[in-house]
Amino acid sequence: MKNIALVINRLIPRSRIEPVVDQIAARCAGCDMTAVYVENESGEWKGLAEARRLGIDLVITLGGDGTVLAGSRMFADLGVPIMGVRLGRLGFLSEVEPAGVAAALEDLANGRFFTENRLMLESRLLRHGEILHRGFCLNDVVLSRGATLRAIELEFEIDGEPVARYAGDGLIVSTPTGSTAYSLSAGGPILAPDLGAVLVTPLCPHSLWIRPLVVGPESRIRVYLTRPAVKPEVVLDGQESWTIREGDVLQVRRSEYPCRLVRFEPKSCYQLVRRKFQGENAR
């Protein structure tokens, strides 16, 4: 591995980030590796264009799970592995503690690791038949009513078949990885992260029968508004947003690019769920 992208969440205090950056920089200097810094400043990821131009072999994220999500979207189409250094709260995606960075880099250099493939989604927003936006997500894509308090009316199809039309707060389409995020709060089930499936969860539907659906990984999902609404949004991983209006079509499908998370030892997803949601009560 010659070129590394460091995706840094600058919302975390420098006192926590700089020691980790110094360890990585020292390792790169000793192994003829180049590190490119991709940092979020003023709502933009500076250094992203340079990292993509250079052609990276590895992404290291410094932050929480949200930083892993950002890194996975930025470099999804490059197919490079991602290693998360946990500087945020307990999460599901970050693998390495700050104290273990030096050992992790040593293991990486010697090939003592494996990658865990996670299903990602590709979303496209079409207007008048033309692609207006295109993006990837590791957790979920959400059609939301936005800041307004009024419900929106929408309809969604799966593989060309109409499924439901309702008024509510929106719709979540999530991966198994994202099933423990927004969808869980909306009443959706938890899916094992290695499951080949996509989860469709209505948001507060004004209906007694509409419930979350688990569909096949190759399913094609189309969502559109059936009435005009005030500033509804499409949001990817809670971080990237697009404006949608009546007549637009949101298309969601499995991405051809999985997220390749770096792992050094097998871990039980069920133990992570227990620790995340039961905290100190988990045994």
mmCIF file with all atom_site columns, N, CA and C in Angstrom, residues 204-267:
data_model
loop_
_atom_site.group_PDB
_atom_site.id
_atom_site.type_symbol
_atom_site.label_atom_id
_atom_site.label_alt_id
_atom_site.label_comp_id
_atom_site.label_asym_id
_atom_site.label_entity_id
_atom_site.label_seq_id
_atom_site.pdbx_PDB_ins_code
_atom_site.Cartn_x
_atom_site.Cartn_y
_atom_site.Cartn_z
_atom_site.occupancy
_atom_site.B_iso_or_equiv
_atom_site.pdbx_formal_charge
_atom_site.auth_seq_id
_atom_site.auth_comp_id
_atom_site.auth_asym_id
_atom_site.auth_atom_id
_atom_site.pdbx_PDB_model_num
ATOM 1   N N  . CYS A 1 204 ? -43.571 6.955   9.726   1.00 0.00 ? 204 CYS A N  1
ATOM 2   C CA . CYS A 1 204 ? -44.834 7.435   10.297  1.00 0.00 ? 204 CYS A CA 1
ATOM 3   C C  . CYS A 1 204 ? -45.965 7.453   9.270   1.00 0.00 ? 204 CYS A C  1
ATOM 4   N N  . PRO A 1 205 ? -46.251 6.325   8.615   1.00 0.00 ? 205 PRO A N  1
ATOM 5   C CA . PRO A 1 205 ? -47.330 6.324   7.618   1.00 0.00 ? 205 PRO A CA 1
ATOM 6   C C  . PRO A 1 205 ? -48.695 6.467   8.291   1.00 0.00 ? 205 PRO A C  1
ATOM 7   N N  . HIS A 1 206 ? -49.566 7.242   7.660   1.00 0.00 ? 206 HIS A N  1
ATOM 8   C CA . HIS A 1 206 ? -50.923 7.378   8.181   1.00 0.00 ? 206 HIS A CA 1
ATOM 9   C C  . HIS A 1 206 ? -51.743 6.219   7.631   1.00 0.00 ? 206 HIS A C  1
ATOM 10  N N  . SER A 1 207 ? -51.426 5.040   8.145   1.00 0.00 ? 207 SER A N  1
ATOM 11  C CA . SER A 1 207 ? -52.037 3.809   7.648   1.00 0.00 ? 207 SER A CA 1
ATOM 12  C C  . SER A 1 207 ? -51.872 2.729   8.709   1.00 0.00 ? 207 SER A C  1
ATOM 13  N N  . LEU A 1 208 ? -52.799 1.793   8.751   1.00 0.00 ? 208 LEU A N  1
ATOM 14  C CA . LEU A 1 208 ? -52.730 0.702   9.715   1.00 0.00 ? 208 LEU A CA 1
ATOM 15  C C  . LEU A 1 208 ? -52.041 -0.537  9.168   1.00 0.00 ? 208 LEU A C  1
ATOM 16  N N  . TRP A 1 209 ? -51.810 -0.589  7.859   1.00 0.00 ? 209 TRP A N  1
ATOM 17  C CA . TRP A 1 209 ? -51.300 -1.831  7.290   1.00 0.00 ? 209 TRP A CA 1
ATOM 18  C C  . TRP A 1 209 ? -49.891 -1.721  6.714   1.00 0.00 ? 209 TRP A C  1
ATOM 19  N N  . ILE A 1 210 ? -49.404 -0.533  6.437   1.00 0.00 ? 210 ILE A N  1
ATOM 20  C CA . ILE A 1 210 ? -48.077 -0.395  5.825   1.00 0.00 ? 210 ILE A CA 1
ATOM 21  C C  . ILE A 1 210 ? -46.997 -0.660  6.870   1.00 0.00 ? 210 ILE A C  1
ATOM 22  N N  . ARG A 1 211 ? -46.158 -1.623  6.614   1.00 0.00 ? 211 ARG A N  1
ATOM 23  C CA . ARG A 1 211 ? -45.112 -2.023  7.541   1.00 0.00 ? 211 ARG A CA 1
ATOM 24  C C  . ARG A 1 211 ? -43.777 -2.171  6.804   1.00 0.00 ? 211 ARG A C  1
ATOM 25  N N  . PRO A 1 212 ? -42.665 -2.236  7.531   1.00 0.00 ? 212 PRO A N  1
ATOM 26  C CA . PRO A 1 212 ? -41.358 -2.409  6.874   1.00 0.00 ? 212 PRO A CA 1
ATOM 27  C C  . PRO A 1 212 ? -41.318 -3.677  6.024   1.00 0.00 ? 212 PRO A C  1
ATOM 28  N N  . LEU A 1 213 ? -40.585 -3.594  4.936   1.00 0.00 ? 213 LEU A N  1
ATOM 29  C CA . LEU A 1 213 ? -40.439 -4.731  4.017   1.00 0.00 ? 213 LEU A CA 1
ATOM 30  C C  . LEU A 1 213 ? -38.954 -5.065  3.857   1.00 0.00 ? 213 LEU A C  1
ATOM 31  N N  . VAL A 1 214 ? -38.640 -6.337  3.857   1.00 0.00 ? 214 VAL A N  1
ATOM 32  C CA . VAL A 1 214 ? -37.303 -6.800  3.535   1.00 0.00 ? 214 VAL A CA 1
ATOM 33  C C  . VAL A 1 214 ? -37.366 -7.409  2.140   1.00 0.00 ? 214 VAL A C  1
ATOM 34  N N  . VAL A 1 215 ? -36.576 -6.856  1.219   1.00 0.00 ? 215 VAL A N  1
ATOM 35  C CA . VAL A 1 215 ? -36.634 -7.304  -0.177  1.00 0.00 ? 215 VAL A CA 1
ATOM 36  C C  . VAL A 1 215 ? -35.262 -7.811  -0.608  1.00 0.00 ? 215 VAL A C  1
ATOM 37  N N  . GLY A 1 216 ? -35.233 -8.449  -1.765  1.00 0.00 ? 216 GLY A N  1
ATOM 38  C CA . GLY A 1 216 ? -33.997 -9.028  -2.271  1.00 0.00 ? 216 GLY A CA 1
ATOM 39  C C  . GLY A 1 216 ? -32.970 -7.976  -2.629  1.00 0.00 ? 216 GLY A C  1
ATOM 40  N N  . PRO A 1 217 ? -31.696 -8.361  -2.646  1.00 0.00 ? 217 PRO A N  1
ATOM 41  C CA . PRO A 1 217 ? -30.631 -7.385  -2.897  1.00 0.00 ? 217 PRO A CA 1
ATOM 42  C C  . PRO A 1 217 ? -30.640 -6.808  -4.304  1.00 0.00 ? 217 PRO A C  1
ATOM 43  N N  . GLU A 1 218 ? -31.237 -7.499  -5.246  1.00 0.00 ? 218 GLU A N  1
ATOM 44  C CA . GLU A 1 218 ? -31.263 -6.997  -6.623  1.00 0.00 ? 218 GLU A CA 1
ATOM 45  C C  . GLU A 1 218 ? -32.552 -6.231  -6.943  1.00 0.00 ? 218 GLU A C  1
ATOM 46  N N  . SER A 1 219 ? -33.384 -6.008  -5.944  1.00 0.00 ? 219 SER A N  1
ATOM 47  C CA . SER A 1 219 ? -34.630 -5.280  -6.172  1.00 0.00 ? 219 SER A CA 1
ATOM 48  C C  . SER A 1 219 ? -34.354 -3.839  -6.581  1.00 0.00 ? 219 SER A C  1
ATOM 49  N N  . ARG A 1 220 ? -35.177 -3.325  -7.475  1.00 0.00 ? 220 ARG A N  1
ATOM 50  C CA . ARG A 1 220 ? -35.100 -1.930  -7.921  1.00 0.00 ? 220 ARG A CA 1
ATOM 51  C C  . ARG A 1 220 ? -36.274 -1.180  -7.294  1.00 0.00 ? 220 ARG A C  1
ATOM 52  N N  . ILE A 1 221 ? -35.974 -0.120  -6.582  1.00 0.00 ? 221 ILE A N  1
ATOM 53  C CA . ILE A 1 221 ? -36.997 0.626   -5.844  1.00 0.00 ? 221 ILE A CA 1
ATOM 54  C C  . ILE A 1 221 ? -37.135 2.015   -6.454  1.00 0.00 ? 221 ILE A C  1
ATOM 55  N N  . ARG A 1 222 ? -38.379 2.410   -6.686  1.00 0.00 ? 222 ARG A N  1
ATOM 56  C CA . ARG A 1 222 ? -38.685 3.748   -7.213  1.00 0.00 ? 222 ARG A CA 1
ATOM 57  C C  . ARG A 1 222 ? -39.638 4.437   -6.253  1.00 0.00 ? 222 ARG A C  1
ATOM 58  N N  . VAL A 1 223 ? -39.330 5.693   -5.956  1.00 0.00 ? 223 VAL A N  1
ATOM 59  C CA . VAL A 1 223 ? -40.147 6.473   -5.023  1.00 0.00 ? 223 VAL A CA 1
ATOM 60  C C  . VAL A 1 223 ? -40.433 7.822   -5.659  1.00 0.00 ? 223 VAL A C  1
ATOM 61  N N  . TYR A 1 224 ? -41.668 8.299   -5.492  1.00 0.00 ? 224 TYR A N  1
ATOM 62  C CA . TYR A 1 224 ? -41.983 9.625   -6.014  1.00 0.00 ? 224 TYR A CA 1
ATOM 63  C C  . TYR A 1 224 ? -43.121 10.244  -5.214  1.00 0.00 ? 224 TYR A C  1
ATOM 64  N N  . LEU A 1 225 ? -43.150 11.570  -5.220  1.00 0.00 ? 225 LEU A N  1
ATOM 65  C CA . LEU A 1 225 ? -44.206 12.315  -4.546  1.00 0.00 ? 225 LEU A CA 1
ATOM 66  C C  . LEU A 1 225 ? -45.455 12.288  -5.403  1.00 0.00 ? 225 LEU A C  1
ATOM 67  N N  . THR A 1 226 ? -46.616 12.180  -4.755  1.00 0.00 ? 226 THR A N  1
ATOM 68  C CA . THR A 1 226 ? -47.875 12.180  -5.499  1.00 0.00 ? 226 THR A CA 1
ATOM 69  C C  . THR A 1 226 ? -48.615 13.503  -5.368  1.00 0.00 ? 226 THR A C  1
ATOM 70  N N  . ARG A 1 227 ? -48.106 14.401  -4.517  1.00 0.00 ? 227 ARG A N  1
ATOM 71  C CA . ARG A 1 227 ? -48.649 15.742  -4.396  1.00 0.00 ? 227 ARG A CA 1
ATOM 72  C C  . ARG A 1 227 ? -47.505 16.699  -4.122  1.00 0.00 ? 227 ARG A C  1
ATOM 73  N N  . PRO A 1 228 ? -47.653 17.978  -4.503  1.00 0.00 ? 228 PRO A N  1
ATOM 74  C CA . PRO A 1 228 ? -46.607 18.947  -4.180  1.00 0.00 ? 228 PRO A CA 1
ATOM 75  C C  . PRO A 1 228 ? -46.391 19.030  -2.670  1.00 0.00 ? 228 PRO A C  1
ATOM 76  N N  . ALA A 1 229 ? -45.150 19.285  -2.265  1.00 0.00 ? 229 ALA A N  1
ATOM 77  C CA . ALA A 1 229 ? -44.809 19.382  -0.848  1.00 0.00 ? 229 ALA A CA 1
ATOM 78  C C  . ALA A 1 229 ? -43.829 20.528  -0.642  1.00 0.00 ? 229 ALA A C  1
ATOM 79  N N  . VAL A 1 230 ? -43.717 20.963  0.617   1.00 0.00 ? 230 VAL A N  1
ATOM 80  C CA . VAL A 1 230 ? -42.842 22.082  0.948   1.00 0.00 ? 230 VAL A CA 1
ATOM 81  C C  . VAL A 1 230 ? -41.455 21.558  1.318   1.00 0.00 ? 230 VAL A C  1
ATOM 82  N N  . LYS A 1 231 ? -40.498 21.755  0.432   1.00 0.00 ? 231 LYS A N  1
ATOM 83  C CA . LYS A 1 231 ? -39.088 21.447  0.662   1.00 0.00 ? 231 LYS A CA 1
ATOM 84  C C  . LYS A 1 231 ? -38.805 20.028  1.182   1.00 0.00 ? 231 LYS A C  1
ATOM 85  N N  . PRO A 1 232 ? -39.358 19.004  0.542   1.00 0.00 ? 232 PRO A N  1
ATOM 86  C CA . PRO A 1 232 ? -38.957 17.637  0.928   1.00 0.00 ? 232 PRO A CA 1
ATOM 87  C C  . PRO A 1 232 ? -37.514 17.386  0.484   1.00 0.00 ? 232 PRO A C  1
ATOM 88  N N  . GLU A 1 233 ? -36.866 16.421  1.124   1.00 0.00 ? 233 GLU A N  1
ATOM 89  C CA . GLU A 1 233 ? -35.458 16.161  0.847   1.00 0.00 ? 233 GLU A CA 1
ATOM 90  C C  . GLU A 1 233 ? -35.195 14.673  0.663   1.00 0.00 ? 233 GLU A C  1
ATOM 91  N N  . VAL A 1 234 ? -34.150 14.388  -0.090  1.00 0.00 ? 234 VAL A N  1
ATOM 92  C CA . VAL A 1 234 ? -33.560 13.055  -0.131  1.00 0.00 ? 234 VAL A CA 1
ATOM 93  C C  . VAL A 1 234 ? -32.221 13.166  0.586   1.00 0.00 ? 234 VAL A C  1
ATOM 94  N N  . VAL A 1 235 ? -32.004 12.319  1.592   1.00 0.00 ? 235 VAL A N  1
ATOM 95  C CA . VAL A 1 235 ? -30.796 12.421  2.412   1.00 0.00 ? 235 VAL A CA 1
ATOM 96  C C  . VAL A 1 235 ? -30.057 11.087  2.403   1.00 0.00 ? 235 VAL A C  1
ATOM 97  N N  . LEU A 1 236 ? -28.764 11.133  2.105   1.00 0.00 ? 236 LEU A N  1
ATOM 98  C CA . LEU A 1 236 ? -27.929 9.942   2.068   1.00 0.00 ? 236 LEU A CA 1
ATOM 99  C C  . LEU A 1 236 ? -27.078 9.870   3.336   1.00 0.00 ? 236 LEU A C  1
ATOM 100 N N  . ASP A 1 237 ? -27.219 8.796   4.079   1.00 0.00 ? 237 ASP A N  1
ATOM 101 C CA . ASP A 1 237 ? -26.446 8.567   5.299   1.00 0.00 ? 237 ASP A CA 1
ATOM 102 C C  . ASP A 1 237 ? -26.530 9.728   6.283   1.00 0.00 ? 237 ASP A C  1
ATOM 103 N N  . GLY A 1 238 ? -27.622 10.490  6.229   1.00 0.00 ? 238 GLY A N  1
ATOM 104 C CA . GLY A 1 238 ? -27.790 11.603  7.141   1.00 0.00 ? 238 GLY A CA 1
ATOM 105 C C  . GLY A 1 238 ? -26.827 12.745  6.905   1.00 0.00 ? 238 GLY A C  1
ATOM 106 N N  . GLN A 1 239 ? -26.113 12.751  5.760   1.00 0.00 ? 239 GLN A N  1
ATOM 107 C CA . GLN A 1 239 ? -25.039 13.724  5.564   1.00 0.00 ? 239 GLN A CA 1
ATOM 108 C C  . GLN A 1 239 ? -25.140 14.497  4.257   1.00 0.00 ? 239 GLN A C  1
ATOM 109 N N  . GLU A 1 240 ? -25.636 13.867  3.221   1.00 0.00 ? 240 GLU A N  1
ATOM 110 C CA . GLU A 1 240 ? -25.723 14.506  1.902   1.00 0.00 ? 240 GLU A CA 1
ATOM 111 C C  . GLU A 1 240 ? -27.194 14.620  1.530   1.00 0.00 ? 240 GLU A C  1
ATOM 112 N N  . SER A 1 241 ? -27.633 15.818  1.132   1.00 0.00 ? 241 SER A N  1
ATOM 113 C CA . SER A 1 241 ? -29.063 16.010  0.863   1.00 0.00 ? 241 SER A CA 1
ATOM 114 C C  . SER A 1 241 ? -29.300 16.592  -0.523  1.00 0.00 ? 241 SER A C  1
ATOM 115 N N  . TRP A 1 242 ? -30.428 16.178  -1.120  1.00 0.00 ? 242 TRP A N  1
ATOM 116 C CA . TRP A 1 242 ? -30.888 16.685  -2.397  1.00 0.00 ? 242 TRP A CA 1
ATOM 117 C C  . TRP A 1 242 ? -32.322 17.180  -2.238  1.00 0.00 ? 242 TRP A C  1
ATOM 118 N N  . THR A 1 243 ? -32.688 18.172  -3.004  1.00 0.00 ? 243 THR A N  1
ATOM 119 C CA . THR A 1 243 ? -34.076 18.634  -3.029  1.00 0.00 ? 243 THR A CA 1
ATOM 120 C C  . THR A 1 243 ? -34.858 17.829  -4.061  1.00 0.00 ? 243 THR A C  1
ATOM 121 N N  . ILE A 1 244 ? -36.044 17.370  -3.680  1.00 0.00 ? 244 ILE A N  1
ATOM 122 C CA . ILE A 1 244 ? -36.905 16.600  -4.579  1.00 0.00 ? 244 ILE A CA 1
ATOM 123 C C  . ILE A 1 244 ? -38.238 17.319  -4.701  1.00 0.00 ? 244 ILE A C  1
ATOM 124 N N  . ARG A 1 245 ? -38.856 17.240  -5.860  1.00 0.00 ? 245 ARG A N  1
ATOM 125 C CA . ARG A 1 245 ? -40.159 17.867  -6.050  1.00 0.00 ? 245 ARG A CA 1
ATOM 126 C C  . ARG A 1 245 ? -41.073 16.928  -6.823  1.00 0.00 ? 245 ARG A C  1
ATOM 127 N N  . GLU A 1 246 ? -42.343 17.288  -6.855  1.00 0.00 ? 246 GLU A N  1
ATOM 128 C CA . GLU A 1 246 ? -43.318 16.460  -7.555  1.00 0.00 ? 246 GLU A CA 1
ATOM 129 C C  . GLU A 1 246 ? -42.892 16.280  -9.014  1.00 0.00 ? 246 GLU A C  1
ATOM 130 N N  . GLY A 1 247 ? -42.974 15.060  -9.500  1.00 0.00 ? 247 GLY A N  1
ATOM 131 C CA . GLY A 1 247 ? -42.541 14.750  -10.861 1.00 0.00 ? 247 GLY A CA 1
ATOM 132 C C  . GLY A 1 247 ? -41.167 14.107  -10.913 1.00 0.00 ? 247 GLY A C  1
ATOM 133 N N  . ASP A 1 248 ? -40.354 14.320  -9.869  1.00 0.00 ? 248 ASP A N  1
ATOM 134 C CA . ASP A 1 248 ? -39.047 13.665  -9.790  1.00 0.00 ? 248 ASP A CA 1
ATOM 135 C C  . ASP A 1 248 ? -39.220 12.189  -9.423  1.00 0.00 ? 248 ASP A C  1
ATOM 136 N N  . VAL A 1 249 ? -38.231 11.400  -9.764  1.00 0.00 ? 249 VAL A N  1
ATOM 137 C CA . VAL A 1 249 ? -38.234 9.973   -9.420  1.00 0.00 ? 249 VAL A CA 1
ATOM 138 C C  . VAL A 1 249 ? -36.940 9.644   -8.691  1.00 0.00 ? 249 VAL A C  1
ATOM 139 N N  . LEU A 1 250 ? -37.065 9.047   -7.527  1.00 0.00 ? 250 LEU A N  1
ATOM 140 C CA . LEU A 1 250 ? -35.906 8.563   -6.792  1.00 0.00 ? 250 LEU A CA 1
ATOM 141 C C  . LEU A 1 250 ? -35.752 7.073   -7.057  1.00 0.00 ? 250 LEU A C  1
ATOM 142 N N  . GLN A 1 251 ? -34.627 6.684   -7.619  1.00 0.00 ? 251 GLN A N  1
ATOM 143 C CA . GLN A 1 251 ? -34.333 5.285   -7.899  1.00 0.00 ? 251 GLN A CA 1
ATOM 144 C C  . GLN A 1 251 ? -33.268 4.793   -6.920  1.00 0.00 ? 251 GLN A C  1
ATOM 145 N N  . VAL A 1 252 ? -33.504 3.652   -6.322  1.00 0.00 ? 252 VAL A N  1
ATOM 146 C CA . VAL A 1 252 ? -32.543 3.079   -5.374  1.00 0.00 ? 252 VAL A CA 1
ATOM 147 C C  . VAL A 1 252 ? -32.311 1.618   -5.734  1.00 0.00 ? 252 VAL A C  1
ATOM 148 N N  . ARG A 1 253 ? -31.065 1.233   -5.758  1.00 0.00 ? 253 ARG A N  1
ATOM 149 C CA . ARG A 1 253 ? -30.704 -0.153  -6.041  1.00 0.00 ? 253 ARG A CA 1
ATOM 150 C C  . ARG A 1 253 ? -29.381 -0.483  -5.360  1.00 0.00 ? 253 ARG A C  1
ATOM 151 N N  . ARG A 1 254 ? -29.073 -1.752  -5.336  1.00 0.00 ? 254 ARG A N  1
ATOM 152 C CA . ARG A 1 254 ? -27.794 -2.185  -4.781  1.00 0.00 ? 254 ARG A CA 1
ATOM 153 C C  . ARG A 1 254 ? -26.656 -1.629  -5.626  1.00 0.00 ? 254 ARG A C  1
ATOM 154 N N  . SER A 1 255 ? -25.626 -1.106  -4.964  1.00 0.00 ? 255 SER A N  1
ATOM 155 C CA . SER A 1 255 ? -24.458 -0.620  -5.679  1.00 0.00 ? 255 SER A CA 1
ATOM 156 C C  . SER A 1 255 ? -23.601 -1.792  -6.133  1.00 0.00 ? 255 SER A C  1
ATOM 157 N N  . GLU A 1 256 ? -22.957 -1.626  -7.263  1.00 0.00 ? 256 GLU A N  1
ATOM 158 C CA . GLU A 1 256 ? -22.021 -2.663  -7.711  1.00 0.00 ? 256 GLU A CA 1
ATOM 159 C C  . GLU A 1 256 ? -20.745 -2.650  -6.881  1.00 0.00 ? 256 GLU A C  1
ATOM 160 N N  . TYR A 1 257 ? -20.558 -1.590  -6.079  1.00 0.00 ? 257 TYR A N  1
ATOM 161 C CA . TYR A 1 257 ? -19.359 -1.474  -5.256  1.00 0.00 ? 257 TYR A CA 1
ATOM 162 C C  . TYR A 1 257 ? -19.703 -1.722  -3.789  1.00 0.00 ? 257 TYR A C  1
ATOM 163 N N  . PRO A 1 258 ? -19.192 -2.781  -3.182  1.00 0.00 ? 258 PRO A N  1
ATOM 164 C CA . PRO A 1 258 ? -19.404 -2.957  -1.740  1.00 0.00 ? 258 PRO A CA 1
ATOM 165 C C  . PRO A 1 258 ? -18.433 -2.082  -0.959  1.00 0.00 ? 258 PRO A C  1
ATOM 166 N N  . CYS A 1 259 ? -18.755 -1.829  0.291   1.00 0.00 ? 259 CYS A N  1
ATOM 167 C CA . CYS A 1 259 ? -17.817 -1.185  1.197   1.00 0.00 ? 259 CYS A CA 1
ATOM 168 C C  . CYS A 1 259 ? -16.944 -2.285  1.798   1.00 0.00 ? 259 CYS A C  1
ATOM 169 N N  . ARG A 1 260 ? -15.623 -2.127  1.711   1.00 0.00 ? 260 ARG A N  1
ATOM 170 C CA . ARG A 1 260 ? -14.684 -3.142  2.198   1.00 0.00 ? 260 ARG A CA 1
ATOM 171 C C  . ARG A 1 260 ? -14.074 -2.660  3.512   1.00 0.00 ? 260 ARG A C  1
ATOM 172 N N  . LEU A 1 261 ? -14.633 -3.102  4.616   1.00 0.00 ? 261 LEU A N  1
ATOM 173 C CA . LEU A 1 261 ? -14.162 -2.692  5.932   1.00 0.00 ? 261 LEU A CA 1
ATOM 174 C C  . LEU A 1 261 ? -12.995 -3.571  6.369   1.00 0.00 ? 261 LEU A C  1
ATOM 175 N N  . VAL A 1 262 ? -11.927 -2.938  6.820   1.00 0.00 ? 262 VAL A N  1
ATOM 176 C CA . VAL A 1 262 ? -10.756 -3.680  7.305   1.00 0.00 ? 262 VAL A CA 1
ATOM 177 C C  . VAL A 1 262 ? -11.071 -4.304  8.660   1.00 0.00 ? 262 VAL A C  1
ATOM 178 N N  . ARG A 1 263 ? -10.749 -5.575  8.797   1.00 0.00 ? 263 ARG A N  1
ATOM 179 C CA . ARG A 1 263 ? -10.928 -6.288  10.051  1.00 0.00 ? 263 ARG A CA 1
ATOM 180 C C  . ARG A 1 263 ? -9.644  -7.069  10.366  1.00 0.00 ? 263 ARG A C  1
ATOM 181 N N  . PHE A 1 264 ? -9.335  -7.165  11.661  1.00 0.00 ? 264 PHE A N  1
ATOM 182 C CA . PHE A 1 264 ? -8.147  -7.896  12.096  1.00 0.00 ? 264 PHE A CA 1
ATOM 183 C C  . PHE A 1 264 ? -8.501  -9.192  12.819  1.00 0.00 ? 264 PHE A C  1
ATOM 184 N N  . GLU A 1 265 ? -9.727  -9.292  13.260  1.00 0.00 ? 265 GLU A N  1
ATOM 185 C CA . GLU A 1 265 ? -10.199 -10.532 13.884  1.00 0.00 ? 265 GLU A CA 1
ATOM 186 C C  . GLU A 1 265 ? -11.709 -10.585 13.752  1.00 0.00 ? 265 GLU A C  1
ATOM 187 N N  . PRO A 1 266 ? -12.267 -11.776 13.682  1.00 0.00 ? 266 PRO A N  1
ATOM 188 C CA . PRO A 1 266 ? -13.735 -11.897 13.575  1.00 0.00 ? 266 PRO A CA 1
ATOM 189 C C  . PRO A 1 266 ? -14.422 -11.318 14.804  1.00 0.00 ? 266 PRO A C  1
ATOM 190 N N  . LYS A 1 267 ? -15.545 -10.650 14.566  1.00 0.00 ? 267 LYS A N  1
ATOM 191 C CA . LYS A 1 267 ? -16.335 -10.097 15.659  1.00 0.00 ? 267 LYS A CA 1
ATOM 192 C C  . LYS A 1 267 ? -17.801 -10.430 15.452  1.00 0.00 ? 267 LYS A C  1
#
